[in-house]
């Protein structure tokens, strides 16, 4: 199975920039790059911060952008979104409780899209109602299951970012711990950093995002840090017993050098390009 994860696309009014970059242009570049290099992808999942200010026009524009995409596209919402406004444009994405959650069939198991949005906060929330929904779905599904969410479910060790992580992390952890043999991987966004780790024995990962980039500034405790590192998306490969996640920095403008054979016999001090 091959999945493409895009995150933190932060659509704005066309022409407006974030960190000197135009989010609409970068999202279209990301989709074009991802689908042209990976036409065999089974699905695209966008893990939140679809809009920068939760504006209806951004969601309408996103709907238009995705209209011609042949690959299934699944959406999560993040802290920059607005659930009510999002669902006014994408009403089919609501679960039975009014959250933006869904069960999606994948070639290798099942994907669960989780809603970690909460009002008037950049932090994430996963209340008892959502925890109950997740617990029920995990109990019903045979596995493997892949979870997709916006907020990081564990601290990353950067103080200002940890203040806006998933606030109901202990309850979330208890739910996934009950079913950790079924859950193959957790994919999230939010931090604008390439991250990997584990929660209750379940691996998780996050790519940087399709527009502005963060920086792991461990020494600053009050301000989030940005950088001009390349925009990115993730390519997820599974084969039944393993998961591989690549972060593709499609915003990189430098040269790609095909300079070495993988065959040991071809490695020669005189002829190798180093």
PDB file of C-alpha atoms in Angstrom:
ATOM      1  CA  UNK A   1       0.000   0.000   0.000  1.00  0.00           C
ATOM      2  CA  UNK A   2       1.144   3.514  -0.764  1.00  0.00           C
ATOM      3  CA  UNK A   3      -0.371   6.551   0.960  1.00  0.00           C
ATOM      4  CA  UNK A   4       0.518  10.223   0.645  1.00  0.00           C
ATOM      5  CA  UNK A   5       0.268  12.406   3.749  1.00  0.00           C
ATOM      6  CA  UNK A   6       0.084  16.158   3.381  1.00  0.00           C
ATOM      7  CA  UNK A   7      -0.288  18.339   6.447  1.00  0.00           C
ATOM      8  CA  UNK A   8      -0.582  21.956   7.559  1.00  0.00           C
ATOM      9  CA  UNK A   9      -1.512  23.327   4.165  1.00  0.00           C
ATOM     10  CA  UNK A  10      -2.890  26.558   5.761  1.00  0.00           C
ATOM     11  CA  UNK A  11      -4.862  27.833   2.769  1.00  0.00           C
ATOM     12  CA  UNK A  12      -5.317  31.621   2.730  1.00  0.00           C
ATOM     13  CA  UNK A  13      -6.850  34.178   0.434  1.00  0.00           C
ATOM     14  CA  UNK A  14      -4.859  33.910  -2.812  1.00  0.00           C
ATOM     15  CA  UNK A  15      -1.832  36.180  -2.731  1.00  0.00           C
ATOM     16  CA  UNK A  16      -1.503  36.221   1.050  1.00  0.00           C
ATOM     17  CA  UNK A  17       1.689  34.667   2.341  1.00  0.00           C
ATOM     18  CA  UNK A  18       2.827  32.907   5.509  1.00  0.00           C
ATOM     19  CA  UNK A  19       6.548  32.992   6.153  1.00  0.00           C
ATOM     20  CA  UNK A  20       6.986  34.550   2.718  1.00  0.00           C
ATOM     21  CA  UNK A  21       5.304  31.574   1.035  1.00  0.00           C
ATOM     22  CA  UNK A  22       1.917  31.398  -0.694  1.00  0.00           C
ATOM     23  CA  UNK A  23       0.023  28.421   0.798  1.00  0.00           C
ATOM     24  CA  UNK A  24      -2.354  27.879  -2.143  1.00  0.00           C
ATOM     25  CA  UNK A  25       0.522  27.720  -4.605  1.00  0.00           C
ATOM     26  CA  UNK A  26       2.492  25.402  -2.355  1.00  0.00           C
ATOM     27  CA  UNK A  27      -0.443  23.061  -1.826  1.00  0.00           C
ATOM     28  CA  UNK A  28      -0.982  22.773  -5.571  1.00  0.00           C
ATOM     29  CA  UNK A  29       2.753  22.212  -6.077  1.00  0.00           C
ATOM     30  CA  UNK A  30       2.718  19.526  -3.406  1.00  0.00           C
ATOM     31  CA  UNK A  31      -0.264  17.716  -4.931  1.00  0.00           C
ATOM     32  CA  UNK A  32       1.204  17.969  -8.438  1.00  0.00           C
ATOM     33  CA  UNK A  33       4.590  16.700  -7.286  1.00  0.00           C
ATOM     34  CA  UNK A  34       3.132  13.907  -5.148  1.00  0.00           C
ATOM     35  CA  UNK A  35       0.679  12.593  -7.717  1.00  0.00           C
ATOM     36  CA  UNK A  36       3.078  12.887 -10.664  1.00  0.00           C
ATOM     37  CA  UNK A  37       5.821  11.018  -8.808  1.00  0.00           C
ATOM     38  CA  UNK A  38       3.400   8.578  -7.153  1.00  0.00           C
ATOM     39  CA  UNK A  39       0.531   7.931  -9.569  1.00  0.00           C
ATOM     40  CA  UNK A  40       0.124   4.516  -7.939  1.00  0.00           C
ATOM     41  CA  UNK A  41      -0.838   6.029  -4.572  1.00  0.00           C
ATOM     42  CA  UNK A  42      -3.874   4.403  -3.002  1.00  0.00           C
ATOM     43  CA  UNK A  43      -5.022   7.514  -1.110  1.00  0.00           C
ATOM     44  CA  UNK A  44      -4.054  11.002   0.031  1.00  0.00           C
ATOM     45  CA  UNK A  45      -4.648  12.054   3.639  1.00  0.00           C
ATOM     46  CA  UNK A  46      -4.394  15.727   4.660  1.00  0.00           C
ATOM     47  CA  UNK A  47      -3.946  15.920   8.431  1.00  0.00           C
ATOM     48  CA  UNK A  48      -5.307  19.296   9.353  1.00  0.00           C
ATOM     49  CA  UNK A  49      -4.827  23.022   9.308  1.00  0.00           C
ATOM     50  CA  UNK A  50      -6.593  23.029   5.984  1.00  0.00           C
ATOM     51  CA  UNK A  51      -7.323  26.741   6.332  1.00  0.00           C
ATOM     52  CA  UNK A  52      -5.202  29.319   8.126  1.00  0.00           C
ATOM     53  CA  UNK A  53      -8.185  31.167   9.637  1.00  0.00           C
ATOM     54  CA  UNK A  54     -11.054  28.710   9.210  1.00  0.00           C
ATOM     55  CA  UNK A  55     -12.597  30.750   6.387  1.00  0.00           C
ATOM     56  CA  UNK A  56     -15.365  29.271   4.265  1.00  0.00           C
ATOM     57  CA  UNK A  57     -13.707  30.518   1.076  1.00  0.00           C
ATOM     58  CA  UNK A  58     -10.629  28.432   1.877  1.00  0.00           C
ATOM     59  CA  UNK A  59     -12.711  25.269   2.200  1.00  0.00           C
ATOM     60  CA  UNK A  60     -14.597  26.062  -1.000  1.00  0.00           C
ATOM     61  CA  UNK A  61     -11.266  26.584  -2.754  1.00  0.00           C
ATOM     62  CA  UNK A  62      -9.936  23.316  -1.340  1.00  0.00           C
ATOM     63  CA  UNK A  63     -13.007  21.497  -2.616  1.00  0.00           C
ATOM     64  CA  UNK A  64     -12.391  22.912  -6.085  1.00  0.00           C
ATOM     65  CA  UNK A  65      -8.709  21.987  -5.951  1.00  0.00           C
ATOM     66  CA  UNK A  66      -9.551  18.388  -5.081  1.00  0.00           C
ATOM     67  CA  UNK A  67     -12.397  18.010  -7.581  1.00  0.00           C
ATOM     68  CA  UNK A  68     -10.186  16.656 -10.365  1.00  0.00           C
ATOM     69  CA  UNK A  69      -8.041  14.365  -8.229  1.00  0.00           C
ATOM     70  CA  UNK A  70      -8.544  10.706  -9.166  1.00  0.00           C
ATOM     71  CA  UNK A  71      -7.016   9.317  -5.955  1.00  0.00           C
ATOM     72  CA  UNK A  72      -9.277   9.225  -2.854  1.00  0.00           C
ATOM     73  CA  UNK A  73      -8.527  12.200  -0.584  1.00  0.00           C
ATOM     74  CA  UNK A  74      -9.338  12.107   3.145  1.00  0.00           C
ATOM     75  CA  UNK A  75      -9.390  15.176   5.398  1.00  0.00           C
ATOM     76  CA  UNK A  76      -8.718  15.875   9.073  1.00  0.00           C
ATOM     77  CA  UNK A  77      -9.096  19.276  10.741  1.00  0.00           C
ATOM     78  CA  UNK A  78      -6.566  21.088  12.920  1.00  0.00           C
ATOM     79  CA  UNK A  79      -6.401  24.006  15.322  1.00  0.00           C
ATOM     80  CA  UNK A  80      -6.427  26.641  12.558  1.00  0.00           C
ATOM     81  CA  UNK A  81      -9.654  25.201  11.172  1.00  0.00           C
ATOM     82  CA  UNK A  82     -13.246  25.793  12.200  1.00  0.00           C
ATOM     83  CA  UNK A  83     -15.299  22.616  12.506  1.00  0.00           C
ATOM     84  CA  UNK A  84     -18.685  24.222  11.869  1.00  0.00           C
ATOM     85  CA  UNK A  85     -17.491  26.134   8.826  1.00  0.00           C
ATOM     86  CA  UNK A  86     -15.604  23.123   7.471  1.00  0.00           C
ATOM     87  CA  UNK A  87     -18.696  20.916   7.763  1.00  0.00           C
ATOM     88  CA  UNK A  88     -20.806  23.524   5.975  1.00  0.00           C
ATOM     89  CA  UNK A  89     -18.639  22.796   2.909  1.00  0.00           C
ATOM     90  CA  UNK A  90     -17.821  19.122   3.592  1.00  0.00           C
ATOM     91  CA  UNK A  91     -20.952  17.870   5.459  1.00  0.00           C
ATOM     92  CA  UNK A  92     -20.232  14.267   4.492  1.00  0.00           C
ATOM     93  CA  UNK A  93     -17.187  14.308   6.797  1.00  0.00           C
ATOM     94  CA  UNK A  94     -19.203  14.428  10.032  1.00  0.00           C
ATOM     95  CA  UNK A  95     -19.543  11.347  12.223  1.00  0.00           C
ATOM     96  CA  UNK A  96     -22.698  10.486  14.164  1.00  0.00           C
ATOM     97  CA  UNK A  97     -21.664  12.873  16.957  1.00  0.00           C
ATOM     98  CA  UNK A  98     -20.894  15.841  14.713  1.00  0.00           C
ATOM     99  CA  UNK A  99     -17.111  15.436  14.843  1.00  0.00           C
ATOM    100  CA  UNK A 100     -14.926  15.282  11.747  1.00  0.00           C
ATOM    101  CA  UNK A 101     -14.135  11.592  12.078  1.00  0.00           C
ATOM    102  CA  UNK A 102     -14.392   8.674   9.684  1.00  0.00           C
ATOM    103  CA  UNK A 103     -13.523   5.064   8.997  1.00  0.00           C
ATOM    104  CA  UNK A 104     -11.917   4.579   5.586  1.00  0.00           C
ATOM    105  CA  UNK A 105     -11.096   1.319   3.872  1.00  0.00           C
ATOM    106  CA  UNK A 106      -7.496   0.960   2.748  1.00  0.00           C
ATOM    107  CA  UNK A 107      -5.840  -1.798   0.694  1.00  0.00           C
ATOM    108  CA  UNK A 108      -3.873  -2.839   3.785  1.00  0.00           C
ATOM    109  CA  UNK A 109      -6.346  -2.488   6.647  1.00  0.00           C
ATOM    110  CA  UNK A 110      -8.387   0.505   7.803  1.00  0.00           C
ATOM    111  CA  UNK A 111      -7.730   4.189   8.363  1.00  0.00           C
ATOM    112  CA  UNK A 112      -9.358   6.126  11.195  1.00  0.00           C
ATOM    113  CA  UNK A 113      -9.503   9.900  10.771  1.00  0.00           C
ATOM    114  CA  UNK A 114      -9.617  11.659  14.130  1.00  0.00           C
ATOM    115  CA  UNK A 115     -10.904  15.102  15.121  1.00  0.00           C
ATOM    116  CA  UNK A 116      -8.606  16.842  17.649  1.00  0.00           C
ATOM    117  CA  UNK A 117     -10.070  20.335  17.159  1.00  0.00           C
ATOM    118  CA  UNK A 118     -11.282  22.492  20.038  1.00  0.00           C
ATOM    119  CA  UNK A 119     -12.668  26.062  20.049  1.00  0.00           C
ATOM    120  CA  UNK A 120     -10.569  29.103  20.886  1.00  0.00           C
ATOM    121  CA  UNK A 121      -7.345  27.187  21.321  1.00  0.00           C
ATOM    122  CA  UNK A 122      -4.343  26.025  19.332  1.00  0.00           C
ATOM    123  CA  UNK A 123      -4.111  22.967  21.573  1.00  0.00           C
ATOM    124  CA  UNK A 124      -5.712  19.661  20.664  1.00  0.00           C
ATOM    125  CA  UNK A 125      -8.609  17.952  22.421  1.00  0.00           C
ATOM    126  CA  UNK A 126      -9.983  14.421  22.427  1.00  0.00           C
ATOM    127  CA  UNK A 127     -12.958  14.344  24.772  1.00  0.00           C
ATOM    128  CA  UNK A 128     -14.673  11.307  26.289  1.00  0.00           C
ATOM    129  CA  UNK A 129     -17.197  11.190  23.428  1.00  0.00           C
ATOM    130  CA  UNK A 130     -14.418  11.006  20.872  1.00  0.00           C
ATOM    131  CA  UNK A 131     -12.474   8.527  22.987  1.00  0.00           C
ATOM    132  CA  UNK A 132     -15.561   6.313  23.176  1.00  0.00           C
ATOM    133  CA  UNK A 133     -15.982   6.489  19.386  1.00  0.00           C
ATOM    134  CA  UNK A 134     -12.348   5.528  18.856  1.00  0.00           C
ATOM    135  CA  UNK A 135     -12.512   2.704  21.399  1.00  0.00           C
ATOM    136  CA  UNK A 136     -15.634   1.293  19.743  1.00  0.00           C
ATOM    137  CA  UNK A 137     -14.170   1.429  16.246  1.00  0.00           C
ATOM    138  CA  UNK A 138     -10.921  -0.178  17.365  1.00  0.00           C
ATOM    139  CA  UNK A 139     -12.855  -2.935  19.133  1.00  0.00           C
ATOM    140  CA  UNK A 140     -14.888  -3.645  15.992  1.00  0.00           C
ATOM    141  CA  UNK A 141     -12.075  -3.565  13.443  1.00  0.00           C
ATOM    142  CA  UNK A 142      -9.832  -6.583  12.844  1.00  0.00           C
ATOM    143  CA  UNK A 143      -6.686  -4.561  12.071  1.00  0.00           C
ATOM    144  CA  UNK A 144      -4.290  -3.415  10.959  1.00  0.00           C
ATOM    145  CA  UNK A 145      -5.495   0.107  11.715  1.00  0.00           C
ATOM    146  CA  UNK A 146      -3.779   3.389  10.853  1.00  0.00           C
ATOM    147  CA  UNK A 147      -4.683   6.525  12.826  1.00  0.00           C
ATOM    148  CA  UNK A 148      -4.560   9.985  11.250  1.00  0.00           C
ATOM    149  CA  UNK A 149      -4.838  13.104  13.416  1.00  0.00           C
ATOM    150  CA  UNK A 150      -3.602  16.682  13.567  1.00  0.00           C
ATOM    151  CA  UNK A 151      -2.158  17.237  17.046  1.00  0.00           C
ATOM    152  CA  UNK A 152       0.866  15.433  18.419  1.00  0.00           C
ATOM    153  CA  UNK A 153      -0.240  12.956  21.105  1.00  0.00           C
ATOM    154  CA  UNK A 154       3.032  13.114  23.087  1.00  0.00           C
ATOM    155  CA  UNK A 155       5.317  15.993  24.145  1.00  0.00           C
ATOM    156  CA  UNK A 156       8.104  16.712  21.677  1.00  0.00           C
ATOM    157  CA  UNK A 157      10.396  18.426  24.206  1.00  0.00           C
ATOM    158  CA  UNK A 158       9.945  21.959  22.860  1.00  0.00           C
ATOM    159  CA  UNK A 159       8.138  23.996  25.522  1.00  0.00           C
ATOM    160  CA  UNK A 160       5.843  26.283  23.458  1.00  0.00           C
ATOM    161  CA  UNK A 161       4.876  23.428  21.169  1.00  0.00           C
ATOM    162  CA  UNK A 162       4.143  21.123  24.084  1.00  0.00           C
ATOM    163  CA  UNK A 163       1.687  23.679  25.496  1.00  0.00           C
ATOM    164  CA  UNK A 164      -0.479  23.204  22.408  1.00  0.00           C
ATOM    165  CA  UNK A 165      -0.181  19.434  22.002  1.00  0.00           C
ATOM    166  CA  UNK A 166      -3.125  17.074  22.556  1.00  0.00           C
ATOM    167  CA  UNK A 167      -4.495  18.052  25.991  1.00  0.00           C
ATOM    168  CA  UNK A 168      -6.418  14.805  26.495  1.00  0.00           C
ATOM    169  CA  UNK A 169      -3.283  12.804  25.809  1.00  0.00           C
ATOM    170  CA  UNK A 170      -3.628  10.491  28.814  1.00  0.00           C
ATOM    171  CA  UNK A 171      -7.162   9.457  27.878  1.00  0.00           C
ATOM    172  CA  UNK A 172      -6.142   9.025  24.262  1.00  0.00           C
ATOM    173  CA  UNK A 173      -3.162   6.914  25.326  1.00  0.00           C
ATOM    174  CA  UNK A 174      -5.383   4.667  27.450  1.00  0.00           C
ATOM    175  CA  UNK A 175      -7.639   3.978  24.474  1.00  0.00           C
ATOM    176  CA  UNK A 176      -4.870   3.147  22.032  1.00  0.00           C
ATOM    177  CA  UNK A 177      -3.062   1.051  24.654  1.00  0.00           C
ATOM    178  CA  UNK A 178      -6.078  -1.276  24.797  1.00  0.00           C
ATOM    179  CA  UNK A 179      -5.755  -1.926  21.074  1.00  0.00           C
ATOM    180  CA  UNK A 180      -2.072  -1.439  20.398  1.00  0.00           C
ATOM    181  CA  UNK A 181      -1.753  -4.848  18.732  1.00  0.00           C
ATOM    182  CA  UNK A 182      -4.146  -3.637  16.022  1.00  0.00           C
ATOM    183  CA  UNK A 183      -2.756  -0.138  15.469  1.00  0.00           C
ATOM    184  CA  UNK A 184       0.101  -0.204  12.977  1.00  0.00           C
ATOM    185  CA  UNK A 185       1.008   3.516  12.987  1.00  0.00           C
ATOM    186  CA  UNK A 186      -0.180   6.993  14.020  1.00  0.00           C
ATOM    187  CA  UNK A 187       0.277   9.880  11.560  1.00  0.00           C
ATOM    188  CA  UNK A 188      -0.014  13.493  12.731  1.00  0.00           C
ATOM    189  CA  UNK A 189       0.966  17.046  11.799  1.00  0.00           C
ATOM    190  CA  UNK A 190       0.727  20.342  13.727  1.00  0.00           C
ATOM    191  CA  UNK A 191       4.396  20.774  14.688  1.00  0.00           C
ATOM    192  CA  UNK A 192       5.786  21.691  11.232  1.00  0.00           C
ATOM    193  CA  UNK A 193       8.712  19.401  12.073  1.00  0.00           C
ATOM    194  CA  UNK A 194       9.734  15.921  10.886  1.00  0.00           C
ATOM    195  CA  UNK A 195       9.052  13.747  13.927  1.00  0.00           C
ATOM    196  CA  UNK A 196       8.997  10.092  14.840  1.00  0.00           C
ATOM    197  CA  UNK A 197       8.541   8.175  18.077  1.00  0.00           C
ATOM    198  CA  UNK A 198       6.152   5.800  19.784  1.00  0.00           C
ATOM    199  CA  UNK A 199       3.159   5.846  22.120  1.00  0.00           C
ATOM    200  CA  UNK A 200       2.210   2.721  24.073  1.00  0.00           C
ATOM    201  CA  UNK A 201       4.379   0.730  21.672  1.00  0.00           C
ATOM    202  CA  UNK A 202       2.726   2.260  18.590  1.00  0.00           C
ATOM    203  CA  UNK A 203       5.029   4.171  16.229  1.00  0.00           C
ATOM    204  CA  UNK A 204       4.063   7.660  15.075  1.00  0.00           C
ATOM    205  CA  UNK A 205       5.463  10.128  12.567  1.00  0.00           C
ATOM    206  CA  UNK A 206       4.890  13.596  11.124  1.00  0.00           C
ATOM    207  CA  UNK A 207       6.300  15.471   8.113  1.00  0.00           C
ATOM    208  CA  UNK A 208       7.140  19.151   8.042  1.00  0.00           C
ATOM    209  CA  UNK A 209       4.184  20.501   6.017  1.00  0.00           C
ATOM    210  CA  UNK A 210       3.451  21.934   2.601  1.00  0.00           C
ATOM    211  CA  UNK A 211       4.131  25.609   3.366  1.00  0.00           C
ATOM    212  CA  UNK A 212       6.026  27.194   6.262  1.00  0.00           C
ATOM    213  CA  UNK A 213       8.558  25.213   8.267  1.00  0.00           C
ATOM    214  CA  UNK A 214       9.320  25.020  11.957  1.00  0.00           C
ATOM    215  CA  UNK A 215      12.653  24.679  13.713  1.00  0.00           C
ATOM    216  CA  UNK A 216      13.447  22.500  16.759  1.00  0.00           C
ATOM    217  CA  UNK A 217      14.433  25.346  19.082  1.00  0.00           C
ATOM    218  CA  UNK A 218      14.867  23.557  22.400  1.00  0.00           C
ATOM    219  CA  UNK A 219      16.222  26.667  24.103  1.00  0.00           C
ATOM    220  CA  UNK A 220      13.219  28.984  23.728  1.00  0.00           C
ATOM    221  CA  UNK A 221      10.279  28.548  26.075  1.00  0.00           C
ATOM    222  CA  UNK A 222       7.771  31.139  24.863  1.00  0.00           C
ATOM    223  CA  UNK A 223       7.855  31.570  21.066  1.00  0.00           C
ATOM    224  CA  UNK A 224       7.416  29.037  18.285  1.00  0.00           C
ATOM    225  CA  UNK A 225      10.377  29.045  15.895  1.00  0.00           C
ATOM    226  CA  UNK A 226      10.224  29.112  12.100  1.00  0.00           C
ATOM    227  CA  UNK A 227      12.750  28.505   9.345  1.00  0.00           C
ATOM    228  CA  UNK A 228      13.172  28.483   5.571  1.00  0.00           C
ATOM    229  CA  UNK A 229      13.629  24.718   5.279  1.00  0.00           C
ATOM    230  CA  UNK A 230      11.947  23.143   2.224  1.00  0.00           C
ATOM    231  CA  UNK A 231       8.255  22.356   2.065  1.00  0.00           C
ATOM    232  CA  UNK A 232       7.432  18.646   2.284  1.00  0.00           C
ATOM    233  CA  UNK A 233       4.936  15.815   2.269  1.00  0.00           C
ATOM    234  CA  UNK A 234       5.177  12.153   3.310  1.00  0.00           C
ATOM    235  CA  UNK A 235       5.114   8.943   1.302  1.00  0.00           C
ATOM    236  CA  UNK A 236       3.927   5.953   3.349  1.00  0.00           C
ATOM    237  CA  UNK A 237       4.709   2.420   2.190  1.00  0.00           C
ATOM    238  CA  UNK A 238       3.349  -0.725   3.832  1.00  0.00           C
ATOM    239  CA  UNK A 239       3.765  -4.362   2.834  1.00  0.00           C
ATOM    240  CA  UNK A 240       1.708  -6.229   5.403  1.00  0.00           C
ATOM    241  CA  UNK A 241       4.315  -6.471   8.153  1.00  0.00           C
ATOM    242  CA  UNK A 242       6.145  -3.148   8.007  1.00  0.00           C
ATOM    243  CA  UNK A 243       5.607   0.579   7.545  1.00  0.00           C
ATOM    244  CA  UNK A 244       8.116   2.915   5.880  1.00  0.00           C
ATOM    245  CA  UNK A 245       7.628   6.699   5.924  1.00  0.00           C
ATOM    246  CA  UNK A 246       9.607   9.053   3.662  1.00  0.00           C
ATOM    247  CA  UNK A 247       9.549  12.833   3.995  1.00  0.00           C
ATOM    248  CA  UNK A 248       9.814  14.267   0.484  1.00  0.00           C
ATOM    249  CA  UNK A 249      11.114  17.841   0.487  1.00  0.00           C
ATOM    250  CA  UNK A 250       9.465  18.850  -2.760  1.00  0.00           C
ATOM    251  CA  UNK A 251      10.357  22.496  -2.093  1.00  0.00           C
ATOM    252  CA  UNK A 252      14.086  21.740  -2.464  1.00  0.00           C
ATOM    253  CA  UNK A 253      15.427  23.628  -5.482  1.00  0.00           C
ATOM    254  CA  UNK A 254      18.937  22.165  -5.648  1.00  0.00           C
ATOM    255  CA  UNK A 255      20.451  19.526  -7.864  1.00  0.00           C
ATOM    256  CA  UNK A 256      19.559  15.833  -7.561  1.00  0.00           C
ATOM    257  CA  UNK A 257      22.723  13.816  -8.322  1.00  0.00           C
ATOM    258  CA  UNK A 258      22.554  10.191  -9.452  1.00  0.00           C
ATOM    259  CA  UNK A 259      26.142   9.474  -8.595  1.00  0.00           C
ATOM    260  CA  UNK A 260      26.664   5.987  -7.238  1.00  0.00           C
ATOM    261  CA  UNK A 261      25.739   2.404  -7.963  1.00  0.00           C
ATOM    262  CA  UNK A 262      24.496   0.311  -5.025  1.00  0.00           C
ATOM    263  CA  UNK A 263      26.691  -2.576  -6.236  1.00  0.00           C
ATOM    264  CA  UNK A 264      29.786  -3.043  -4.059  1.00  0.00           C
ATOM    265  CA  UNK A 265      31.950  -4.028  -7.033  1.00  0.00           C
ATOM    266  CA  UNK A 266      31.324  -0.625  -8.650  1.00  0.00           C
ATOM    267  CA  UNK A 267      32.802   1.324  -5.727  1.00  0.00           C
ATOM    268  CA  UNK A 268      36.258   2.441  -6.780  1.00  0.00           C
ATOM    269  CA  UNK A 269      38.441   5.236  -5.363  1.00  0.00           C
ATOM    270  CA  UNK A 270      39.430   6.378  -8.845  1.00  0.00           C
ATOM    271  CA  UNK A 271      36.011   6.465 -10.515  1.00  0.00           C
ATOM    272  CA  UNK A 272      33.541   7.206  -7.702  1.00  0.00           C
ATOM    273  CA  UNK A 273      32.031  10.678  -7.620  1.00  0.00           C
ATOM    274  CA  UNK A 274      32.377  11.885  -4.027  1.00  0.00           C
TER     275      UNK A 274
END
